[in-house]
Tab-separated table of C-alpha atoms in Angstrom:
chain	number	residue	atom	x	y	z
A	1	LYS	CA	286.062	-5.515	309.006
A	2	LYS	CA	285.474	-3.889	305.627
A	3	CYS	CA	283.895	-7.084	304.282
A	4	ASN	CA	281.540	-7.307	307.232
A	5	ALA	CA	280.638	-3.625	307.075
A	6	LEU	CA	279.926	-3.684	303.338
A	7	LEU	CA	277.988	-6.934	303.601
A	8	GLU	CA	275.853	-5.475	306.386
A	9	THR	CA	275.211	-2.299	304.372
A	10	LEU	CA	274.104	-4.202	301.278
A	11	THR	CA	271.980	-6.628	303.284
A	12	ASN	CA	270.157	-3.832	305.085
A	13	MET	CA	269.532	-1.788	301.944
A	14	THR	CA	268.584	-4.529	299.460
A	15	ASP	CA	264.967	-5.651	299.370
A	16	SER	CA	263.691	-9.193	298.891
A	17	ASN	CA	263.597	-8.759	295.103
A	18	GLY	CA	267.302	-7.972	294.905
A	19	THR	CA	266.729	-4.239	294.414
A	20	LEU	CA	269.019	-1.592	295.860
A	21	LEU	CA	267.753	2.008	296.003
A	22	VAL	CA	270.606	4.253	297.046
A	23	ARG	CA	272.118	7.731	296.797
A	24	ALA	CA	275.017	8.178	294.406
A	25	ASP	CA	277.419	9.278	297.143
A	26	LEU	CA	276.840	6.000	298.968
A	27	VAL	CA	277.461	4.001	295.788
A	28	GLU	CA	280.687	5.977	295.483
A	29	ARG	CA	281.717	4.809	298.955
A	30	ILE	CA	280.658	1.239	298.152
A	31	THR	CA	282.787	1.402	294.989
A	32	LYS	CA	285.827	2.568	296.939
A	33	VAL	CA	285.482	-0.035	299.686
A	34	TRP	CA	284.812	-2.873	297.236
A	35	ASN	CA	287.870	-2.012	295.149
A	36	GLU	CA	289.999	-1.888	298.298
A	37	ILE	CA	288.695	-5.297	299.380
A	38	VAL	CA	289.337	-6.857	295.964
A	39	ALA	CA	292.850	-5.385	295.872
A	40	ALA	CA	293.574	-6.796	299.328
A	41	PHE	CA	292.323	-10.268	298.387
A	42	ASN	CA	294.485	-10.241	295.280
A	43	GLN	CA	297.584	-9.929	297.447
A	44	PRO	CA	299.428	-13.219	298.167
A	45	THR	CA	298.969	-12.990	301.923
A	46	HIS	CA	297.641	-15.572	304.340
A	47	ARG	CA	294.061	-15.110	305.465
A	48	GLY	CA	291.934	-17.123	307.789
A	49	GLU	CA	289.221	-19.407	306.440
A	50	HIS	CA	286.608	-17.284	308.178
A	51	VAL	CA	287.690	-14.183	306.244
A	52	ASP	CA	287.569	-16.060	302.951
A	53	LYS	CA	284.041	-17.222	303.683
A	54	ILE	CA	282.888	-13.684	304.435
A	55	PHE	CA	284.418	-12.516	301.154
A	56	GLN	CA	282.612	-15.277	299.266
A	57	VAL	CA	279.311	-14.282	300.858
A	58	LEU	CA	279.980	-10.652	299.945
A	59	GLN	CA	280.777	-11.629	296.361
A	60	GLY	CA	277.513	-13.525	296.205
A	61	LYS	CA	275.663	-10.488	297.521
A	62	MET	CA	277.222	-8.220	294.906
A	63	LYS	CA	276.444	-10.667	292.107
A	64	GLY	CA	272.950	-11.351	293.424
A	65	LEU	CA	271.807	-7.765	293.012
A	66	SER	CA	269.395	-7.620	290.068
A	67	GLN	CA	268.197	-4.004	290.197
A	68	LEU	CA	270.085	-0.855	291.100
A	69	HIS	CA	268.393	2.532	291.424
A	70	VAL	CA	270.836	5.393	291.986
A	71	PHE	CA	269.814	8.980	292.554
A	72	SER	CA	271.865	12.056	293.273
A	73	LEU	CA	271.113	15.321	295.009
A	74	PRO	CA	271.782	18.697	293.347
A	75	THR	CA	274.245	19.595	296.088
A	76	ALA	CA	276.147	16.297	295.982
A	77	ASP	CA	279.906	16.516	295.459
A	78	LEU	CA	280.684	13.321	293.561
A	79	ASN	CA	283.909	11.928	292.179
A	80	TYR	CA	282.703	8.737	290.485
A	81	PHE	CA	280.968	5.452	291.148
A	82	GLN	CA	281.033	2.135	289.288
A	83	VAL	CA	277.916	0.238	288.334
A	84	ASP	CA	279.753	-2.773	286.914
A	85	ILE	CA	280.830	-3.932	290.370
A	86	PHE	CA	277.312	-5.394	290.430
A	87	SER	CA	278.012	-7.710	287.519
A	88	ASN	CA	274.602	-9.376	287.165
A	89	LEU	CA	272.368	-6.321	287.141
A	90	GLN	CA	269.301	-6.624	284.948
A	91	VAL	CA	267.777	-3.217	285.677
A	92	LEU	CA	269.721	0.016	286.163
A	93	ARG	CA	268.070	3.356	286.937
A	94	LEU	CA	270.067	6.565	287.277
A	95	ASP	CA	268.507	9.885	288.212
A	96	MET	CA	270.288	13.239	288.361
A	97	CYS	CA	273.694	11.564	288.104
A	98	PRO	CA	276.181	13.567	285.983
A	99	PRO	CA	277.679	11.375	283.217
A	100	SER	CA	281.219	12.133	284.378
A	101	THR	CA	280.489	10.417	287.699
A	102	ILE	CA	279.181	7.161	286.200
A	103	LYS	CA	281.624	4.435	285.212
A	104	GLY	CA	281.101	0.941	283.873
A	105	ILE	CA	277.743	1.289	282.100
A	106	TYR	CA	279.046	-0.083	278.805
A	107	SER	CA	280.575	-3.057	280.618
A	108	MET	CA	277.029	-4.066	281.585
A	109	ARG	CA	275.826	-4.394	277.985
A	110	ASN	CA	275.534	-8.202	278.097
A	111	ALA	CA	273.603	-8.311	281.367
A	112	LEU	CA	271.254	-5.326	281.444
A	113	GLN	CA	267.693	-5.722	280.229
A	114	SER	CA	266.497	-2.257	281.224
A	115	LEU	CA	268.423	1.016	281.408
A	116	VAL	CA	266.712	4.183	282.612
A	117	VAL	CA	268.610	7.470	282.812
A	118	THR	CA	266.741	10.642	283.726
A	119	ASN	CA	267.761	14.234	284.396
A	120	SER	CA	271.388	13.329	283.911
A	121	GLY	CA	272.826	15.416	281.090
A	122	ILE	CA	273.836	12.662	278.656
A	123	THR	CA	273.816	14.958	275.641
A	124	THR	CA	275.186	12.342	273.244
A	125	LEU	CA	274.268	8.673	273.206
A	126	SER	CA	277.586	7.393	271.956
A	127	LYS	CA	279.851	8.754	274.672
A	128	SER	CA	278.284	6.708	277.457
A	129	LEU	CA	276.478	3.893	275.673
A	130	ALA	CA	278.585	3.157	272.591
A	131	PRO	CA	282.104	4.458	273.276
A	132	PHE	CA	283.614	2.462	270.393
A	133	LYS	CA	281.013	3.644	267.875
A	134	LYS	CA	283.283	5.960	265.914
A	135	LYS	CA	286.084	3.411	265.633
A	136	ILE	CA	283.787	0.554	264.620
A	137	LEU	CA	281.789	2.507	262.065
A	138	HIS	CA	285.009	3.872	260.588
A	139	GLN	CA	286.270	0.319	260.132
A	140	LEU	CA	282.979	-0.772	258.570
A	141	SER	CA	282.422	2.245	256.325
A	142	PRO	CA	284.432	0.963	253.321
A	143	MET	CA	282.239	-2.169	253.304
A	144	ILE	CA	278.866	-0.420	253.579
A	145	PHE	CA	276.896	0.747	250.579
A	146	PRO	CA	274.442	3.665	250.774
A	147	GLY	CA	271.235	2.554	252.463
A	148	GLU	CA	272.729	-0.713	253.681
A	149	VAL	CA	272.136	-1.738	257.304
A	150	PHE	CA	275.146	-1.675	259.595
A	151	THR	CA	276.338	-5.042	260.882
A	152	ILE	CA	278.012	-4.413	264.213
A	153	PRO	CA	280.246	-7.184	265.615
A	154	PRO	CA	278.178	-8.908	268.340
A	155	GLN	CA	280.699	-8.323	271.128
A	156	TYR	CA	279.942	-4.591	270.971
A	157	LEU	CA	276.153	-4.896	271.099
A	158	TRP	CA	273.739	-4.386	273.968
A	159	SER	CA	272.399	-7.820	273.179
A	160	ASN	CA	269.817	-8.235	275.964
A	161	LEU	CA	268.639	-4.667	276.510
A	162	THR	CA	264.940	-4.356	275.670
A	163	THR	CA	264.088	-1.128	277.524
A	164	LEU	CA	266.000	2.123	277.137
A	165	LYS	CA	264.800	5.390	278.633
A	166	LEU	CA	266.884	8.553	278.372
A	167	SER	CA	264.537	11.315	279.429
A	168	ASN	CA	265.389	14.947	280.120
A	169	CYS	CA	269.055	14.364	279.410
A	170	GLY	CA	269.679	17.162	276.909
A	171	ILE	CA	270.030	14.790	273.944
A	172	THR	CA	270.121	16.807	270.728
A	173	LYS	CA	269.984	14.036	268.135
A	174	ILE	CA	269.469	10.332	267.592
A	175	ASP	CA	272.855	9.155	266.387
A	176	GLU	CA	274.287	5.884	265.056
A	177	SER	CA	274.563	4.515	268.588
A	178	LEU	CA	271.135	2.934	268.184
A	179	HIS	CA	272.704	0.425	265.805
A	180	PHE	CA	274.212	-1.073	268.978
A	181	PHE	CA	270.761	-1.836	270.462
A	182	PRO	CA	269.229	-4.512	268.220
A	183	SER	CA	266.855	-5.919	270.857
A	184	ILE	CA	265.212	-2.670	271.963
A	185	GLU	CA	261.430	-2.948	272.327
A	186	TYR	CA	260.752	0.142	274.450
A	187	LEU	CA	262.556	3.405	273.684
A	188	ASP	CA	261.809	6.623	275.546
A	189	LEU	CA	263.727	9.732	274.481
A	190	SER	CA	261.165	12.217	275.743
A	191	HIS	CA	261.925	15.683	277.115
A	192	ASN	CA	265.069	16.261	275.061
A	193	THR	CA	265.868	18.562	272.119
A	194	ILE	CA	265.793	16.059	269.242
A	195	THR	CA	264.818	17.508	265.853
A	196	HIS	CA	264.949	14.506	263.465
A	197	VAL	CA	263.882	10.863	263.744
A	198	ILE	CA	266.692	8.773	262.254
A	199	HIS	CA	268.846	5.683	262.888
A	200	LEU	CA	266.023	3.479	264.139
A	201	GLN	CA	266.072	1.014	261.239
A	202	ASP	CA	268.154	-1.568	263.091
A	203	CYS	CA	265.770	-1.615	266.063
A	204	ILE	CA	263.650	-4.269	264.395
A	205	ASP	CA	261.911	-5.303	267.635
A	206	LEU	CA	260.939	-1.751	268.590
A	207	LYS	CA	257.286	-1.578	269.643
A	208	PHE	CA	257.000	1.517	271.857
A	209	LEU	CA	258.600	4.839	270.972
A	210	ASN	CA	258.211	7.994	273.038
A	211	LEU	CA	259.605	11.161	271.466
A	212	SER	CA	257.251	13.607	273.149
A	213	HIS	CA	258.463	17.010	274.322
A	214	ASN	CA	261.230	17.289	271.738
A	215	ARG	CA	261.662	19.662	268.782
A	216	ILE	CA	260.769	17.309	265.945
A	217	ARG	CA	259.596	19.134	262.842
A	218	VAL	CA	260.273	16.713	259.968
A	219	LEU	CA	258.026	13.635	259.804
A	220	SER	CA	258.196	12.786	256.099
A	221	ASN	CA	260.332	9.633	256.492
A	222	LEU	CA	258.833	8.518	259.792
A	223	GLU	CA	257.057	5.409	258.511
A	224	ARG	CA	260.205	4.066	256.862
A	225	VAL	CA	262.301	4.614	259.973
A	226	ILE	CA	259.887	3.193	262.560
A	227	GLY	CA	258.070	0.533	260.590
A	228	SER	CA	257.734	-1.948	263.478
A	229	VAL	CA	256.458	0.517	266.097
A	230	THR	CA	252.924	-0.130	267.339
A	231	MET	CA	252.747	2.668	269.916
A	232	LEU	CA	254.145	6.100	269.097
A	233	ASN	CA	254.080	9.174	271.294
A	234	LEU	CA	255.135	12.433	269.664
């Protein structure tokens, strides 16, 4: 029954392009039901062939989702929801979703091509997008000379992400987390409280940079930091 109900929900709410636009509280319920279904199917109990087929169709539906747009309401009482239950997402948009309610973003680093987070209070990049940053950079620090580019082990990188937008999230600085995004072409950090432009050297493919509506005062080293950018919005 749960398989059928979840399959019907996803089918009705997903458009022909594989895009699901949904409230965060519903994704929370989907997360709970999906985890219960997976736990049940991991039990060594006998199930009918019909049930197995429904589960396979549901798995295909979950994996077939390419874009997920999640929004929350100011009055929503959320526990958490997982985005990595949709393992093949290419585009993820989150609006007004508190960081504490979002799980599994970093697990999507090999699949996502576009990540857009707005009005969501991610004050530091590393906590949500590069949780192993401190450990990795600490391990690398004895091998890095001043001015040398960091070489992050590839398994930790957001290897396919080309678009990153973190707008109106309360970000106060651009930290070393950007070393984990080597393929970024479009970076939008507008409407935050950033004061300095740093740590963009590794974003060698960066073409569009939006830092408007921040508190940037120092521009002396801008050309060195954003040498590849062709469109800059301050």
